[in-house]
PDB file of C-alpha atoms in Angstrom:
ATOM      1  CA  MET A   1       0.000   0.000   0.000  1.00 57.00           C
ATOM      2  CA  THR A   2       1.192   3.527  -0.675  1.00 89.00           C
ATOM      3  CA  THR A   3       1.630   5.807   2.288  1.00 96.00           C
ATOM      4  CA  ILE A   4      -0.401   8.905   3.109  1.00 97.00           C
ATOM      5  CA  PRO A   5       2.537  11.203   2.226  1.00 97.00           C
ATOM      6  CA  ALA A   6       2.872   9.461  -1.147  1.00 97.00           C
ATOM      7  CA  ARG A   7      -0.866   9.804  -1.829  1.00 97.00           C
ATOM      8  CA  LEU A   8      -0.728  13.467  -0.847  1.00 97.00           C
ATOM      9  CA  GLN A   9       2.099  14.019  -3.281  1.00 97.00           C
ATOM     10  CA  ALA A  10       0.113  12.294  -6.032  1.00 97.00           C
ATOM     11  CA  VAL A  11      -2.987  14.413  -5.361  1.00 98.00           C
ATOM     12  CA  ARG A  12      -0.934  17.611  -5.370  1.00 98.00           C
ATOM     13  CA  ALA A  13       0.532  16.534  -8.714  1.00 98.00           C
ATOM     14  CA  ARG A  14      -3.005  16.027 -10.088  1.00 98.00           C
ATOM     15  CA  ILE A  15      -4.001  19.498  -8.884  1.00 98.00           C
ATOM     16  CA  ALA A  16      -0.906  21.064 -10.439  1.00 98.00           C
ATOM     17  CA  ALA A  17      -1.537  19.306 -13.755  1.00 98.00           C
ATOM     18  CA  ALA A  18      -5.209  20.334 -13.794  1.00 98.00           C
ATOM     19  CA  CYS A  19      -4.275  23.938 -13.011  1.00 98.00           C
ATOM     20  CA  CYS A  20      -1.710  23.924 -15.800  1.00 97.00           C
ATOM     21  CA  ALA A  21      -4.308  22.602 -18.257  1.00 97.00           C
ATOM     22  CA  ALA A  22      -6.752  25.317 -17.166  1.00 97.00           C
ATOM     23  CA  GLY A  23      -4.180  28.104 -17.299  1.00 97.00           C
ATOM     24  CA  ARG A  24      -4.311  28.592 -13.541  1.00 97.00           C
ATOM     25  CA  ALA A  25      -1.652  28.744 -10.815  1.00 96.00           C
ATOM     26  CA  PRO A  26      -1.572  25.700  -8.488  1.00 94.00           C
ATOM     27  CA  ASP A  27      -1.585  28.057  -5.508  1.00 95.00           C
ATOM     28  CA  ASP A  28      -5.077  29.175  -6.553  1.00 96.00           C
ATOM     29  CA  VAL A  29      -6.515  25.851  -5.361  1.00 98.00           C
ATOM     30  CA  LEU A  30      -6.567  24.770  -1.706  1.00 98.00           C
ATOM     31  CA  LEU A  31      -6.373  21.045  -1.060  1.00 98.00           C
ATOM     32  CA  LEU A  32      -8.705  20.069   1.769  1.00 98.00           C
ATOM     33  CA  ALA A  33      -7.890  16.639   3.222  1.00 98.00           C
ATOM     34  CA  VAL A  34     -11.171  15.029   4.268  1.00 98.00           C
ATOM     35  CA  GLY A  35     -10.518  12.783   7.241  1.00 95.00           C
ATOM     36  CA  LYS A  36     -14.027  11.717   8.247  1.00 92.00           C
ATOM     37  CA  THR A  37     -14.086   8.197   9.754  1.00 92.00           C
ATOM     38  CA  TRP A  38     -10.291   8.121   9.782  1.00 95.00           C
ATOM     39  CA  PRO A  39      -8.474   8.229  13.146  1.00 95.00           C
ATOM     40  CA  ALA A  40      -6.447  11.203  14.323  1.00 96.00           C
ATOM     41  CA  GLU A  41      -3.262   9.247  13.598  1.00 96.00           C
ATOM     42  CA  ALA A  42      -3.994   9.435   9.868  1.00 97.00           C
ATOM     43  CA  LEU A  43      -4.381  13.200  10.062  1.00 97.00           C
ATOM     44  CA  ILE A  44      -1.178  13.477  12.076  1.00 97.00           C
ATOM     45  CA  GLU A  45       0.648  11.601   9.314  1.00 96.00           C
ATOM     46  CA  ALA A  46      -0.782  14.001   6.748  1.00 97.00           C
ATOM     47  CA  ALA A  47       0.103  17.049   8.865  1.00 97.00           C
ATOM     48  CA  ARG A  48       3.685  15.882   9.207  1.00 95.00           C
ATOM     49  CA  ALA A  49       3.764  15.650   5.404  1.00 96.00           C
ATOM     50  CA  GLY A  50       2.808  19.320   5.140  1.00 96.00           C
ATOM     51  CA  GLN A  51      -1.000  19.129   4.952  1.00 97.00           C
ATOM     52  CA  TYR A  52      -2.680  21.652   7.229  1.00 97.00           C
ATOM     53  CA  ALA A  53      -6.229  22.122   5.896  1.00 98.00           C
ATOM     54  CA  PHE A  54      -8.622  19.396   7.047  1.00 98.00           C
ATOM     55  CA  GLY A  55     -12.305  18.783   6.344  1.00 98.00           C
ATOM     56  CA  GLU A  56     -14.600  16.937   8.731  1.00 98.00           C
ATOM     57  CA  SER A  57     -18.272  15.941   8.537  1.00 97.00           C
ATOM     58  CA  TYR A  58     -19.064  14.676  12.041  1.00 97.00           C
ATOM     59  CA  VAL A  59     -18.824  17.187  14.865  1.00 97.00           C
ATOM     60  CA  GLN A  60     -17.937  14.946  17.813  1.00 96.00           C
ATOM     61  CA  GLU A  61     -15.353  13.016  15.810  1.00 97.00           C
ATOM     62  CA  ALA A  62     -13.850  16.275  14.594  1.00 98.00           C
ATOM     63  CA  LEU A  63     -13.609  17.816  18.077  1.00 98.00           C
ATOM     64  CA  ALA A  64     -11.526  14.879  19.259  1.00 97.00           C
ATOM     65  CA  LYS A  65      -9.149  15.252  16.304  1.00 97.00           C
ATOM     66  CA  ILE A  66      -8.881  19.005  16.791  1.00 97.00           C
ATOM     67  CA  ALA A  67      -7.804  18.420  20.388  1.00 97.00           C
ATOM     68  CA  VAL A  68      -5.206  15.818  19.415  1.00 97.00           C
ATOM     69  CA  LEU A  69      -3.626  17.874  16.637  1.00 96.00           C
ATOM     70  CA  ALA A  70      -3.566  20.956  18.870  1.00 96.00           C
ATOM     71  CA  GLU A  71      -0.987  19.154  20.990  1.00 95.00           C
ATOM     72  CA  LEU A  72       1.433  18.744  18.070  1.00 92.00           C
ATOM     73  CA  THR A  73       4.313  21.057  17.337  1.00 91.00           C
ATOM     74  CA  LEU A  74       3.839  21.895  13.660  1.00 91.00           C
ATOM     75  CA  PRO A  75       5.260  24.634  11.420  1.00 91.00           C
ATOM     76  CA  GLN A  76       1.691  25.775  10.767  1.00 92.00           C
ATOM     77  CA  ALA A  77      -1.456  25.390  12.850  1.00 94.00           C
ATOM     78  CA  PRO A  78      -4.111  23.142  11.264  1.00 97.00           C
ATOM     79  CA  GLN A  79      -7.105  24.828   9.637  1.00 98.00           C
ATOM     80  CA  TRP A  80     -10.450  23.119  10.257  1.00 98.00           C
ATOM     81  CA  HIS A  81     -13.325  23.092   7.777  1.00 98.00           C
ATOM     82  CA  PHE A  82     -16.738  21.634   8.590  1.00 98.00           C
ATOM     83  CA  ILE A  83     -18.163  20.202   5.387  1.00 98.00           C
ATOM     84  CA  GLY A  84     -20.995  17.891   6.462  1.00 96.00           C
ATOM     85  CA  PRO A  85     -24.712  18.515   6.995  1.00 95.00           C
ATOM     86  CA  LEU A  86     -25.110  20.720  10.071  1.00 96.00           C
ATOM     87  CA  GLN A  87     -27.823  20.205  12.681  1.00 94.00           C
ATOM     88  CA  SER A  88     -29.106  23.020  14.864  1.00 96.00           C
ATOM     89  CA  ASN A  89     -27.839  21.388  18.051  1.00 96.00           C
ATOM     90  CA  LYS A  90     -24.281  21.288  16.642  1.00 97.00           C
ATOM     91  CA  THR A  91     -23.940  24.928  15.595  1.00 98.00           C
ATOM     92  CA  ARG A  92     -22.242  26.062  18.814  1.00 98.00           C
ATOM     93  CA  ALA A  93     -19.457  23.481  18.453  1.00 98.00           C
ATOM     94  CA  VAL A  94     -18.849  24.551  14.856  1.00 98.00           C
ATOM     95  CA  ALA A  95     -18.944  28.237  15.805  1.00 98.00           C
ATOM     96  CA  GLU A  96     -16.422  27.693  18.581  1.00 98.00           C
ATOM     97  CA  HIS A  97     -13.942  25.293  16.988  1.00 98.00           C
ATOM     98  CA  PHE A  98     -13.900  25.624  13.190  1.00 98.00           C
ATOM     99  CA  ASP A  99     -12.326  28.132  10.823  1.00 98.00           C
ATOM    100  CA  TRP A 100     -14.637  27.409   7.871  1.00 98.00           C
ATOM    101  CA  LEU A 101     -18.140  26.080   7.291  1.00 98.00           C
ATOM    102  CA  HIS A 102     -18.922  24.828   3.773  1.00 98.00           C
ATOM    103  CA  SER A 103     -22.440  23.500   4.299  1.00 97.00           C
ATOM    104  CA  LEU A 104     -24.620  26.402   5.425  1.00 98.00           C
ATOM    105  CA  ASP A 105     -28.025  26.004   3.794  1.00 97.00           C
ATOM    106  CA  ARG A 106     -30.668  27.536   6.122  1.00 97.00           C
ATOM    107  CA  PRO A 107     -31.247  30.968   7.652  1.00 98.00           C
ATOM    108  CA  LYS A 108     -31.810  29.513  11.135  1.00 97.00           C
ATOM    109  CA  LEU A 109     -28.336  27.968  11.164  1.00 98.00           C
ATOM    110  CA  ALA A 110     -26.748  31.216  10.015  1.00 98.00           C
ATOM    111  CA  GLU A 111     -28.425  33.196  12.779  1.00 98.00           C
ATOM    112  CA  ARG A 112     -27.363  30.712  15.440  1.00 98.00           C
ATOM    113  CA  LEU A 113     -23.762  30.655  14.226  1.00 98.00           C
ATOM    114  CA  ALA A 114     -23.551  34.452  14.218  1.00 98.00           C
ATOM    115  CA  VAL A 115     -24.662  34.610  17.857  1.00 98.00           C
ATOM    116  CA  GLN A 116     -22.525  31.668  18.990  1.00 98.00           C
ATOM    117  CA  ARG A 117     -19.203  32.658  17.378  1.00 98.00           C
ATOM    118  CA  PRO A 118     -17.031  33.663  20.373  1.00 97.00           C
ATOM    119  CA  ALA A 119     -15.944  37.283  20.646  1.00 95.00           C
ATOM    120  CA  GLY A 120     -12.285  37.683  19.785  1.00 94.00           C
ATOM    121  CA  MET A 121     -12.248  34.886  17.213  1.00 97.00           C
ATOM    122  CA  PRO A 122     -11.896  35.756  13.526  1.00 98.00           C
ATOM    123  CA  SER A 123     -15.106  35.659  11.525  1.00 98.00           C
ATOM    124  CA  LEU A 124     -16.275  32.181  10.568  1.00 98.00           C
ATOM    125  CA  GLN A 125     -15.576  31.769   6.842  1.00 98.00           C
ATOM    126  CA  VAL A 126     -18.766  30.504   5.216  1.00 98.00           C
ATOM    127  CA  CYS A 127     -19.780  28.825   1.969  1.00 98.00           C
ATOM    128  CA  LEU A 128     -23.433  28.268   1.124  1.00 98.00           C
ATOM    129  CA  GLU A 129     -24.215  24.719   0.049  1.00 98.00           C
ATOM    130  CA  VAL A 130     -26.313  24.455  -3.098  1.00 98.00           C
ATOM    131  CA  ASN A 131     -28.170  21.316  -4.162  1.00 95.00           C
ATOM    132  CA  ILE A 132     -26.934  21.821  -7.699  1.00 92.00           C
ATOM    133  CA  SER A 133     -28.319  18.544  -9.102  1.00 87.00           C
ATOM    134  CA  GLY A 134     -31.708  18.720  -7.363  1.00 84.00           C
ATOM    135  CA  GLU A 135     -31.268  15.374  -5.588  1.00 82.00           C
ATOM    136  CA  ALA A 136     -33.855  14.668  -2.875  1.00 79.00           C
ATOM    137  CA  SER A 137     -31.248  12.827  -0.805  1.00 78.00           C
ATOM    138  CA  LYS A 138     -28.800  15.745  -0.763  1.00 85.00           C
ATOM    139  CA  SER A 139     -28.716  18.692   1.602  1.00 87.00           C
ATOM    140  CA  GLY A 140     -28.207  22.228   0.332  1.00 94.00           C
ATOM    141  CA  CYS A 141     -30.471  25.103  -0.578  1.00 96.00           C
ATOM    142  CA  THR A 142     -32.104  25.371  -3.981  1.00 96.00           C
ATOM    143  CA  PRO A 143     -30.677  27.788  -6.549  1.00 96.00           C
ATOM    144  CA  GLN A 144     -33.927  29.737  -6.243  1.00 96.00           C
ATOM    145  CA  ALA A 145     -33.499  30.233  -2.474  1.00 96.00           C
ATOM    146  CA  LEU A 146     -29.826  31.158  -2.767  1.00 98.00           C
ATOM    147  CA  PRO A 147     -30.076  34.955  -3.209  1.00 98.00           C
ATOM    148  CA  ASP A 148     -32.161  35.477  -0.057  1.00 98.00           C
ATOM    149  CA  LEU A 149     -29.839  33.281   1.992  1.00 98.00           C
ATOM    150  CA  ALA A 150     -26.789  35.077   0.633  1.00 98.00           C
ATOM    151  CA  ARG A 151     -28.265  38.488   1.529  1.00 98.00           C
ATOM    152  CA  LEU A 152     -28.901  37.345   5.090  1.00 98.00           C
ATOM    153  CA  VAL A 153     -25.491  35.798   5.670  1.00 98.00           C
ATOM    154  CA  ALA A 154     -23.648  38.743   4.137  1.00 98.00           C
ATOM    155  CA  GLU A 155     -25.228  41.043   6.727  1.00 97.00           C
ATOM    156  CA  LEU A 156     -24.721  38.903   9.837  1.00 98.00           C
ATOM    157  CA  PRO A 157     -21.918  39.690  12.281  1.00 97.00           C
ATOM    158  CA  ALA A 158     -19.161  37.151  12.993  1.00 98.00           C
ATOM    159  CA  LEU A 159     -19.699  35.427   9.626  1.00 98.00           C
ATOM    160  CA  ARG A 160     -17.865  36.157   6.389  1.00 98.00           C
ATOM    161  CA  LEU A 161     -19.593  34.885   3.284  1.00 98.00           C
ATOM    162  CA  ARG A 162     -16.911  33.548   0.941  1.00 98.00           C
ATOM    163  CA  GLY A 163     -18.669  31.528  -1.742  1.00 98.00           C
ATOM    164  CA  LEU A 164     -20.573  28.379  -2.652  1.00 98.00           C
ATOM    165  CA  MET A 165     -20.184  24.632  -2.172  1.00 98.00           C
ATOM    166  CA  ALA A 166     -21.815  21.722  -4.005  1.00 97.00           C
ATOM    167  CA  ILE A 167     -21.705  17.951  -4.268  1.00 96.00           C
ATOM    168  CA  PRO A 168     -23.152  17.185  -7.710  1.00 95.00           C
ATOM    169  CA  ALA A 169     -24.707  13.861  -8.595  1.00 93.00           C
ATOM    170  CA  PRO A 170     -21.859  11.392  -9.213  1.00 93.00           C
ATOM    171  CA  THR A 171     -20.931  10.603 -12.791  1.00 95.00           C
ATOM    172  CA  ASP A 172     -17.879   9.381 -14.695  1.00 96.00           C
ATOM    173  CA  ASP A 173     -18.767  11.577 -17.678  1.00 97.00           C
ATOM    174  CA  VAL A 174     -16.304  14.473 -17.588  1.00 97.00           C
ATOM    175  CA  GLN A 175     -18.571  16.755 -19.598  1.00 97.00           C
ATOM    176  CA  ARG A 176     -21.435  16.204 -17.168  1.00 97.00           C
ATOM    177  CA  GLN A 177     -19.052  16.820 -14.272  1.00 97.00           C
ATOM    178  CA  ARG A 178     -17.935  20.090 -15.803  1.00 98.00           C
ATOM    179  CA  ALA A 179     -21.510  21.155 -16.572  1.00 97.00           C
ATOM    180  CA  ALA A 180     -22.537  20.782 -12.909  1.00 97.00           C
ATOM    181  CA  PHE A 181     -19.508  22.706 -11.678  1.00 98.00           C
ATOM    182  CA  ALA A 182     -20.109  25.402 -14.294  1.00 98.00           C
ATOM    183  CA  ARG A 183     -23.648  25.853 -12.935  1.00 97.00           C
ATOM    184  CA  LEU A 184     -22.246  26.541  -9.473  1.00 98.00           C
ATOM    185  CA  ARG A 185     -19.716  29.017 -10.855  1.00 98.00           C
ATOM    186  CA  LEU A 186     -22.452  30.869 -12.739  1.00 98.00           C
ATOM    187  CA  LEU A 187     -24.563  31.041  -9.573  1.00 98.00           C
ATOM    188  CA  ARG A 188     -21.619  32.539  -7.692  1.00 98.00           C
ATOM    189  CA  ASP A 189     -20.975  35.064 -10.441  1.00 98.00           C
ATOM    190  CA  ARG A 190     -24.648  36.015 -10.543  1.00 98.00           C
ATOM    191  CA  LEU A 191     -24.689  36.678  -6.794  1.00 98.00           C
ATOM    192  CA  ASN A 192     -21.671  38.932  -7.178  1.00 98.00           C
ATOM    193  CA  ASP A 193     -23.265  40.835 -10.043  1.00 98.00           C
ATOM    194  CA  GLU A 194     -26.801  41.146  -8.704  1.00 97.00           C
ATOM    195  CA  LEU A 195     -26.106  41.601  -4.973  1.00 97.00           C
ATOM    196  CA  GLY A 196     -22.845  43.503  -5.208  1.00 97.00           C
ATOM    197  CA  LEU A 197     -20.921  40.758  -3.368  1.00 98.00           C
ATOM    198  CA  THR A 198     -17.277  39.777  -3.796  1.00 97.00           C
ATOM    199  CA  LEU A 199     -17.492  36.008  -3.341  1.00 98.00           C
ATOM    200  CA  ASP A 200     -14.171  34.392  -4.240  1.00 98.00           C
ATOM    201  CA  THR A 201     -14.610  30.740  -3.270  1.00 98.00           C
ATOM    202  CA  LEU A 202     -15.968  27.664  -5.034  1.00 98.00           C
ATOM    203  CA  SER A 203     -15.708  24.537  -2.875  1.00 98.00           C
ATOM    204  CA  MET A 204     -16.233  21.765  -5.407  1.00 98.00           C
ATOM    205  CA  GLY A 205     -14.494  18.643  -6.634  1.00 98.00           C
ATOM    206  CA  MET A 206     -13.470  15.464  -4.832  1.00 97.00           C
ATOM    207  CA  SER A 207     -11.174  12.504  -5.449  1.00 96.00           C
ATOM    208  CA  HIS A 208     -12.906  11.357  -8.656  1.00 96.00           C
ATOM    209  CA  ASP A 209     -13.666  14.702 -10.303  1.00 97.00           C
ATOM    210  CA  LEU A 210     -11.220  17.316  -9.037  1.00 98.00           C
ATOM    211  CA  GLU A 211      -9.799  17.909 -12.530  1.00 98.00           C
ATOM    212  CA  ALA A 212     -13.208  18.862 -13.914  1.00 98.00           C
ATOM    213  CA  ALA A 213     -13.841  21.115 -10.909  1.00 98.00           C
ATOM    214  CA  ILE A 214     -10.529  22.923 -11.335  1.00 98.00           C
ATOM    215  CA  CYS A 215     -11.252  23.476 -15.027  1.00 98.00           C
ATOM    216  CA  GLU A 216     -14.480  25.221 -13.995  1.00 98.00           C
ATOM    217  CA  GLY A 217     -12.895  27.422 -11.333  1.00 98.00           C
ATOM    218  CA  ALA A 218     -12.729  25.455  -8.070  1.00 98.00           C
ATOM    219  CA  SER A 219     -10.746  27.221  -5.372  1.00 98.00           C
ATOM    220  CA  ILE A 220     -11.084  24.416  -2.787  1.00 98.00           C
ATOM    221  CA  VAL A 221     -11.130  20.697  -3.603  1.00 98.00           C
ATOM    222  CA  ARG A 222     -12.243  18.249  -0.908  1.00 98.00           C
ATOM    223  CA  VAL A 223     -10.253  15.015  -1.179  1.00 98.00           C
ATOM    224  CA  GLY A 224     -10.553  12.036   1.151  1.00 97.00           C
ATOM    225  CA  THR A 225     -10.241   8.649  -0.539  1.00 96.00           C
ATOM    226  CA  ALA A 226      -7.289   9.590  -2.753  1.00 97.00           C
ATOM    227  CA  ILE A 227      -5.333  10.624   0.352  1.00 97.00           C
ATOM    228  CA  PHE A 228      -6.459   8.284   3.119  1.00 96.00           C
ATOM    229  CA  GLY A 229      -7.812   5.306   1.161  1.00 90.00           C
ATOM    230  CA  ASP A 230     -11.209   3.683   0.864  1.00 85.00           C
ATOM    231  CA  ARG A 231     -13.497   4.055   3.874  1.00 74.00           C
ATOM    232  CA  THR A 232     -14.954   0.990   5.553  1.00 63.00           C
TER     233      THR A 232
END
């Protein structure tokens, strides 16, 4: 089996190649290592290989990992992104312990997060999750509800609206992958134009489709399997 550092190197090479093909700089794309279901030891191995941005989907599991990695002496402090569906009773933990939230999709959650973000902490960086493929099983707001949610979040204290996130319906067809990611990019651009926002972030693309996402403007790719291996 290849090691986590070797897999990280391979993923970074894929990102660099995709950026080159799209005429973009590799530094324009943040690699988010998604460690859900993997133990803290796997994240420690990644951190020691120079990976500092981590995505988690389960709050209690993430809090334990945050505590463990906080004890390490690293050249750079880890950055924590919550990327999973967020329940109302978990907003305080996210507000208190995470740097980014990618999956905000309801006004109620936004209002709770704004109140619960501790004074003295930097603003919580927020992406709005959009159900770009209209799947009943997926979380995320509809494209139609997006402008009202964006207006609300942009005005709330302690939150900084950065962009959009999506998990399109899975497909191996590269053109269909690109079409879904292009829809998210156009939604982001429309919000900027119509609401006078300056959203700069598109959180899209995972292990199987990061190249298509980068071609369509992804600024954060969320990669788990290609770094840590298949989940059980």
